[in-house]
Amino acid sequence: MADQKPQIFELNNGTMQVKITNLGCTITSFSLPDKNGNLADVVLGFDSVEPYLNRVAPYFGAIVGRVANRIKDGKFTLNGADYTLPVNRPPNSLHGGNKGFDIVVWEVAEYKKGEKPSITFKYHSRDGEEGYPGDLSVTATYTLTSSMTMRLDMEAVAENKATPVSLAQHTYWNLAGHNSGNILDQSVQIWGSHVTPVDQNIVPTGEIMPVKGTPFDFTTEKKVGASIHEVGLGYDHNYVLDCGEEKEGLKHAAKVKDPSSSRVLDLWTNAPGMQFYTANYVNGIVGKGGAVYGKHSGLCLETQGFPNAINQQNFPSVVIQPGEKYKHTMLFEFSIE
């Protein structure tokens, strides 16, 4: 709908308060208690919609698409046709192109309050938009399913042509509070015993590499800063998620713990991969309440299809056929430990 304006909506269940805008389905604020019951906002972001619209920051809090992450040289071939995408992060296409899903205004299809508040956003991506084939109907629903849990359900239906689809939620988390400095002291566990190594342009080579004995090994809990100096600017890598413990049909992807507040985030998903990113390119961005966000001031847990999967035959396919439904669910379970 053309008359939709970017607005900020609130989901509040008395314990958590989440603010989300229909501009890119972006989480702008996420307040939850620490071990003493003190609330803090644990996501990087801005007080109003303008900085998001102007892309002051790299994808803070948004849903990115039609295809998250990098597509090599902005090119792919599907069903015999060649497609060229905007090269918005030279030499590749990143997170859907110049005007990806993160910067379009979605329609608010449903907004419910009460003990399980939820909001559903809808977007119709037209054939040829940012170079992608076919019309795509997308919905995203955020629900506070319990006092300390939020669920995100992303769905997309290809209406008339096969198309790659891989959505990701790009929130930058800092469990100590968005304005508390870097996340190097927070500990992370990732249920991924392999990563997809990348070339000099941060595109996967196609190899699937065991993390054992490398600085990428988070199979047991360790501090983000423990070996970050061994991986260049920081972590920005796709983990191949293992099929381990499940909850509601979703696999355990990651666990983050903040020692100062005792806040814990357990993330569950049905996606095959997860980009673990440590805000390597965030540099002096002025955010909420004048907070200044520097390098490593947050971490992203972007569950996703593998980067550049459309050009890598050995990666799980991200192609959706006409009439098929793409389904991607994330469960953010918070606790105090």
Short mmCIF file of C-alpha atoms in Angstrom, two decimals:
data_model
loop_
_atom_site.label_atom_id
_atom_site.label_comp_id
_atom_site.label_asym_id
_atom_site.label_seq_id
_atom_site.Cartn_x
_atom_site.Cartn_y
_atom_site.Cartn_z
CA MET A 1 0.00 0.00 0.00
CA ALA A 2 1.45 3.27 -1.16
CA ASP A 3 0.16 5.33 1.76
CA GLN A 4 2.04 3.33 4.41
CA LYS A 5 4.45 5.44 6.41
CA PRO A 6 7.31 4.15 8.54
CA GLN A 7 6.10 3.90 12.13
CA ILE A 8 7.32 2.27 15.31
CA PHE A 9 5.13 -0.35 17.00
CA GLU A 10 5.50 -1.87 20.44
CA LEU A 11 5.11 -5.44 21.70
CA ASN A 12 4.97 -5.56 25.49
CA ASN A 13 4.13 -8.53 27.72
CA GLY A 14 5.03 -6.91 31.04
CA THR A 15 8.52 -8.43 31.13
CA MET A 16 9.95 -7.59 27.71
CA GLN A 17 9.32 -4.53 25.62
CA VAL A 18 10.16 -4.72 21.91
CA LYS A 19 9.89 -1.88 19.42
CA ILE A 20 9.67 -2.72 15.73
CA THR A 21 9.17 -0.52 12.69
CA ASN A 22 7.42 -1.50 9.46
CA LEU A 23 10.46 -0.06 7.69
CA GLY A 24 12.31 -3.31 7.01
CA CYS A 25 10.58 -5.13 9.91
CA THR A 26 13.37 -3.59 11.98
CA ILE A 27 13.77 -4.20 15.72
CA THR A 28 14.72 -0.75 17.05
CA SER A 29 14.66 -1.54 20.75
CA PHE A 30 14.50 -4.66 22.93
CA SER A 31 14.31 -4.20 26.70
CA LEU A 32 14.61 -7.05 29.15
CA PRO A 33 15.54 -7.50 32.80
CA ASP A 34 18.94 -8.51 34.21
CA LYS A 35 19.62 -10.62 37.32
CA ASN A 36 18.45 -7.71 39.53
CA GLY A 37 15.33 -7.03 37.48
CA ASN A 38 16.82 -3.90 35.92
CA LEU A 39 15.71 -3.33 32.35
CA ALA A 40 18.20 -2.54 29.61
CA ASP A 41 17.81 -2.17 25.87
CA VAL A 42 20.02 -4.89 24.37
CA VAL A 43 19.99 -4.02 20.64
CA LEU A 44 21.92 -1.39 18.72
CA GLY A 45 19.70 1.13 16.97
CA PHE A 46 18.25 4.60 16.64
CA ASP A 47 15.50 6.61 18.36
CA SER A 48 13.63 7.41 15.13
CA VAL A 49 13.13 5.86 11.70
CA GLU A 50 15.15 8.46 9.73
CA PRO A 51 18.65 7.01 10.34
CA TYR A 52 17.40 3.57 9.22
CA LEU A 53 15.91 5.09 6.08
CA ASN A 54 19.19 6.89 5.39
CA ARG A 55 21.20 3.72 6.08
CA VAL A 56 23.35 5.47 8.66
CA ALA A 57 24.23 2.01 10.00
CA PRO A 58 24.84 -1.38 8.37
CA TYR A 59 21.44 -3.10 8.55
CA PHE A 60 20.79 -2.58 12.28
CA GLY A 61 17.85 -4.77 13.32
CA ALA A 62 16.31 -5.32 9.88
CA ILE A 63 15.09 -8.31 7.93
CA VAL A 64 17.33 -8.47 4.86
CA GLY A 65 16.37 -9.99 1.51
CA ARG A 66 15.34 -11.11 -1.08
CA VAL A 67 18.65 -12.91 -0.55
CA ALA A 68 20.71 -12.29 2.57
CA ASN A 69 24.49 -12.08 2.49
CA ARG A 70 26.69 -12.04 -0.61
CA ILE A 71 26.05 -13.18 -4.17
CA LYS A 72 29.34 -13.39 -6.04
CA ASP A 73 29.76 -10.66 -8.66
CA GLY A 74 26.01 -9.98 -8.41
CA LYS A 75 25.30 -12.73 -10.95
CA PHE A 76 23.53 -16.07 -11.13
CA THR A 77 21.86 -18.33 -13.67
CA LEU A 78 18.52 -20.01 -13.01
CA ASN A 79 16.51 -22.20 -15.40
CA GLY A 80 18.75 -21.12 -18.27
CA ALA A 81 18.29 -17.38 -17.71
CA ASP A 82 21.10 -15.09 -16.54
CA TYR A 83 20.37 -12.56 -13.82
CA THR A 84 22.38 -9.47 -12.88
CA LEU A 85 21.93 -7.84 -9.49
CA PRO A 86 23.13 -4.48 -8.19
CA VAL A 87 26.75 -4.69 -7.03
CA ASN A 88 26.14 -2.67 -3.86
CA ARG A 89 29.12 -4.07 -1.95
CA PRO A 90 31.73 -4.33 -4.73
CA PRO A 91 32.45 -6.76 -6.23
CA ASN A 92 29.34 -8.51 -4.86
CA SER A 93 25.63 -8.01 -4.31
CA LEU A 94 24.83 -7.87 -0.59
CA HIS A 95 21.58 -8.32 1.37
CA GLY A 96 19.19 -7.84 -1.54
CA GLY A 97 20.82 -4.95 -3.39
CA ASN A 98 20.42 -1.16 -3.35
CA LYS A 99 16.88 -1.23 -2.03
CA GLY A 100 16.54 -4.53 -0.24
CA PHE A 101 13.76 -5.61 2.11
CA ASP A 102 15.47 -3.71 4.95
CA ILE A 103 14.62 -0.32 3.49
CA VAL A 104 11.11 -0.83 2.09
CA VAL A 105 7.96 -0.04 4.03
CA TRP A 106 6.02 -3.22 4.80
CA GLU A 107 2.26 -3.32 5.30
CA VAL A 108 1.03 -4.02 8.81
CA ALA A 109 -1.31 -6.96 8.22
CA GLU A 110 -2.13 -7.71 11.86
CA TYR A 111 -1.24 -6.21 15.24
CA LYS A 112 -2.38 -7.96 18.43
CA LYS A 113 -1.92 -6.94 22.04
CA GLY A 114 -2.48 -9.04 25.15
CA GLU A 115 -0.37 -11.68 26.85
CA LYS A 116 1.06 -13.00 23.57
CA PRO A 117 1.37 -9.78 21.58
CA SER A 118 2.33 -10.07 17.93
CA ILE A 119 2.70 -8.07 14.75
CA THR A 120 2.60 -9.33 11.16
CA PHE A 121 4.18 -7.44 8.28
CA LYS A 122 3.57 -8.12 4.60
CA TYR A 123 5.53 -7.16 1.52
CA HIS A 124 5.03 -7.87 -2.15
CA SER A 125 8.32 -7.97 -4.05
CA ARG A 126 7.67 -7.59 -7.74
CA ASP A 127 9.25 -9.44 -10.66
CA GLY A 128 12.56 -7.80 -11.57
CA GLU A 129 12.89 -5.87 -8.30
CA GLU A 130 16.63 -5.42 -7.61
CA GLY A 131 17.21 -7.85 -10.50
CA TYR A 132 15.46 -10.86 -8.95
CA PRO A 133 13.03 -13.04 -10.95
CA GLY A 134 9.33 -13.42 -10.21
CA ASP A 135 6.76 -11.96 -7.87
CA LEU A 136 7.25 -12.87 -4.23
CA SER A 137 4.78 -12.46 -1.35
CA VAL A 138 6.53 -12.18 1.98
CA THR A 139 5.25 -12.13 5.56
CA ALA A 140 7.09 -11.72 8.84
CA THR A 141 5.48 -12.19 12.24
CA TYR A 142 7.07 -11.29 15.55
CA THR A 143 5.36 -12.84 18.60
CA LEU A 144 6.19 -12.65 22.30
CA THR A 145 5.31 -16.29 22.98
CA SER A 146 6.19 -16.24 26.69
CA SER A 147 7.53 -13.78 29.27
CA MET A 148 11.12 -14.07 28.00
CA THR A 149 10.75 -15.54 24.49
CA MET A 150 10.22 -13.97 21.08
CA ARG A 151 9.47 -15.94 17.95
CA LEU A 152 9.95 -14.72 14.39
CA ASP A 153 8.22 -16.50 11.52
CA MET A 154 9.27 -15.50 8.01
CA GLU A 155 7.43 -16.90 5.01
CA ALA A 156 7.57 -16.25 1.30
CA VAL A 157 5.66 -17.64 -1.68
CA ALA A 158 7.05 -17.50 -5.21
CA GLU A 159 4.05 -16.62 -7.34
CA ASN A 160 5.13 -17.18 -10.93
CA LYS A 161 8.87 -17.89 -11.35
CA ALA A 162 11.52 -19.84 -9.51
CA THR A 163 13.62 -17.48 -7.42
CA PRO A 164 16.31 -17.60 -4.77
CA VAL A 165 14.99 -16.59 -1.33
CA SER A 166 17.01 -16.38 1.86
CA LEU A 167 15.88 -13.94 4.53
CA ALA A 168 17.90 -13.07 7.62
CA GLN A 169 17.21 -11.07 10.76
CA HIS A 170 20.12 -8.67 11.24
CA THR A 171 19.85 -7.45 14.84
CA TYR A 172 23.06 -6.42 16.59
CA TRP A 173 22.80 -7.77 20.16
CA ASN A 174 24.66 -6.54 23.21
CA LEU A 175 23.25 -8.37 26.22
CA ALA A 176 24.93 -5.97 28.66
CA GLY A 177 22.98 -3.09 27.09
CA HIS A 178 23.29 -1.34 23.75
CA ASN A 179 25.44 1.44 25.23
CA SER A 180 27.75 -0.72 27.35
CA GLY A 181 30.80 -0.93 25.08
CA ASN A 182 32.12 -3.99 23.26
CA ILE A 183 30.94 -7.60 23.39
CA LEU A 184 34.41 -9.20 23.65
CA ASP A 185 33.78 -10.37 27.24
CA GLN A 186 30.48 -12.05 26.41
CA SER A 187 30.64 -15.76 25.80
CA VAL A 188 29.22 -17.58 22.81
CA GLN A 189 28.48 -21.18 21.98
CA ILE A 190 27.56 -22.14 18.41
CA TRP A 191 26.07 -25.50 17.46
CA GLY A 192 28.11 -25.56 14.27
CA SER A 193 31.16 -27.75 13.86
CA HIS A 194 31.91 -26.44 10.36
CA VAL A 195 32.17 -23.06 8.64
CA THR A 196 32.18 -22.07 4.98
CA PRO A 197 35.60 -20.38 4.45
CA VAL A 198 35.66 -17.24 2.32
CA ASP A 199 37.88 -15.66 -0.33
CA GLN A 200 39.34 -12.14 -0.11
CA ASN A 201 35.93 -10.69 -1.08
CA ILE A 202 34.14 -12.50 1.79
CA VAL A 203 32.43 -14.95 -0.58
CA PRO A 204 32.47 -18.66 0.36
CA THR A 205 34.94 -20.73 -1.64
CA GLY A 206 32.56 -23.71 -1.61
CA GLU A 207 34.64 -25.57 0.95
CA ILE A 208 33.08 -26.80 4.20
CA MET A 209 35.75 -26.66 6.88
CA PRO A 210 35.79 -28.21 10.37
CA VAL A 211 36.24 -25.56 13.10
CA LYS A 212 38.19 -27.92 15.38
CA GLY A 213 41.61 -26.50 16.18
CA THR A 214 40.82 -23.10 14.61
CA PRO A 215 39.80 -19.71 16.09
CA PHE A 216 36.31 -20.38 14.66
CA ASP A 217 35.63 -23.12 17.20
CA PHE A 218 32.70 -22.14 19.43
CA THR A 219 31.44 -25.71 19.89
CA THR A 220 32.05 -25.17 23.58
CA GLU A 221 31.31 -21.84 25.20
CA LYS A 222 34.10 -19.28 24.89
CA LYS A 223 34.55 -15.54 25.10
CA VAL A 224 34.07 -13.66 21.81
CA GLY A 225 37.42 -11.94 22.38
CA ALA A 226 39.38 -15.13 23.14
CA SER A 227 40.79 -15.60 19.64
CA ILE A 228 39.17 -12.78 17.64
CA HIS A 229 42.61 -11.26 16.91
CA GLU A 230 43.40 -14.39 14.85
CA VAL A 231 40.58 -13.80 12.33
CA GLY A 232 41.43 -10.43 10.79
CA LEU A 233 38.88 -7.72 11.56
CA GLY A 234 36.70 -10.11 13.53
CA TYR A 235 34.13 -12.82 12.89
CA ASP A 236 31.99 -12.55 9.76
CA HIS A 237 31.49 -16.18 8.88
CA ASN A 238 28.73 -18.60 8.03
CA TYR A 239 28.44 -21.59 10.35
CA VAL A 240 26.98 -24.85 9.12
CA LEU A 241 24.45 -25.63 11.84
CA ASP A 242 24.53 -29.16 13.24
CA CYS A 243 21.39 -31.17 13.82
CA GLY A 244 21.48 -31.50 17.58
CA GLU A 245 19.00 -30.68 20.29
CA GLU A 246 15.62 -29.48 19.01
CA LYS A 247 12.79 -27.34 20.36
CA GLU A 248 9.48 -26.91 18.51
CA GLY A 249 11.12 -28.46 15.44
CA LEU A 250 13.94 -25.90 15.55
CA LYS A 251 17.59 -26.67 16.17
CA HIS A 252 19.78 -24.99 18.75
CA ALA A 253 21.95 -22.51 16.85
CA ALA A 254 23.68 -20.38 19.46
CA LYS A 255 23.87 -19.32 23.08
CA VAL A 256 25.20 -15.94 24.23
CA LYS A 257 25.95 -15.08 27.87
CA ASP A 258 26.80 -11.73 29.36
CA PRO A 259 28.77 -12.02 32.63
CA SER A 260 27.89 -8.51 33.88
CA SER A 261 24.09 -8.76 33.70
CA SER A 262 23.75 -12.59 33.67
CA ARG A 263 21.47 -12.25 30.64
CA VAL A 264 21.48 -15.25 28.31
CA LEU A 265 20.12 -15.62 24.79
CA ASP A 266 19.45 -19.05 23.31
CA LEU A 267 18.67 -18.98 19.62
CA TRP A 268 16.80 -21.75 17.79
CA THR A 269 16.18 -21.93 14.05
CA ASN A 270 15.27 -24.16 11.11
CA ALA A 271 17.78 -22.47 8.77
CA PRO A 272 20.84 -24.43 7.57
CA GLY A 273 23.40 -21.72 8.37
CA MET A 274 24.13 -18.81 10.64
CA GLN A 275 26.35 -15.80 9.97
CA PHE A 276 28.22 -14.93 13.15
CA TYR A 277 29.25 -11.29 12.81
CA THR A 278 30.98 -9.12 15.40
CA ALA A 279 30.20 -5.61 14.09
CA ASN A 280 33.64 -5.27 12.52
CA TYR A 281 32.62 -2.32 10.33
CA VAL A 282 30.73 -0.36 12.99
CA ASN A 283 32.74 2.75 13.65
CA GLY A 284 31.58 5.70 15.76
CA ILE A 285 27.91 5.49 14.81
CA VAL A 286 25.74 7.69 17.05
CA GLY A 287 22.68 5.73 18.14
CA LYS A 288 19.93 5.78 20.75
CA GLY A 289 20.23 8.43 23.44
CA GLY A 290 23.51 9.62 21.94
CA ALA A 291 25.26 6.29 22.55
CA VAL A 292 28.31 5.91 20.30
CA TYR A 293 28.71 2.45 18.80
CA GLY A 294 32.24 1.36 17.95
CA LYS A 295 33.82 -1.76 16.50
CA HIS A 296 32.62 -5.00 18.20
CA SER A 297 29.83 -3.12 20.00
CA GLY A 298 27.32 -5.85 19.15
CA LEU A 299 27.05 -9.29 17.64
CA CYS A 300 24.77 -10.64 14.94
CA LEU A 301 23.39 -14.17 14.76
CA GLU A 302 21.92 -14.18 11.27
CA THR A 303 20.36 -17.56 10.60
CA GLN A 304 20.21 -17.98 6.84
CA GLY A 305 20.76 -20.03 3.73
CA PHE A 306 24.47 -20.28 2.96
CA PRO A 307 25.99 -17.17 1.34
CA ASN A 308 26.22 -17.37 -2.48
CA ALA A 309 24.33 -20.70 -2.38
CA ILE A 310 22.72 -19.83 -5.72
CA ASN A 311 26.19 -20.23 -7.32
CA GLN A 312 27.42 -23.17 -5.23
CA GLN A 313 26.00 -26.54 -6.22
CA ASN A 314 27.21 -28.26 -3.04
CA PHE A 315 25.39 -25.80 -0.72
CA PRO A 316 21.75 -26.37 0.31
CA SER A 317 19.51 -24.82 -2.37
CA VAL A 318 17.86 -21.45 -1.70
CA VAL A 319 15.63 -21.68 -4.78
CA ILE A 320 11.86 -21.63 -4.25
CA GLN A 321 9.67 -22.97 -7.06
CA PRO A 322 6.41 -21.26 -8.10
CA GLY A 323 3.69 -22.03 -5.56
CA GLU A 324 6.23 -23.27 -3.03
CA LYS A 325 6.55 -21.69 0.39
CA TYR A 326 9.79 -20.61 2.02
CA LYS A 327 9.61 -20.89 5.82
CA HIS A 328 12.23 -19.60 8.21
CA THR A 329 11.61 -19.48 11.96
CA MET A 330 13.79 -18.09 14.73
CA LEU A 331 13.16 -18.45 18.45
CA PHE A 332 14.92 -16.00 20.76
CA GLU A 333 14.80 -17.42 24.25
CA PHE A 334 16.14 -15.17 27.02
CA SER A 335 16.99 -16.18 30.58
CA ILE A 336 19.15 -15.27 33.56
CA GLU A 337 22.01 -17.58 34.45
#
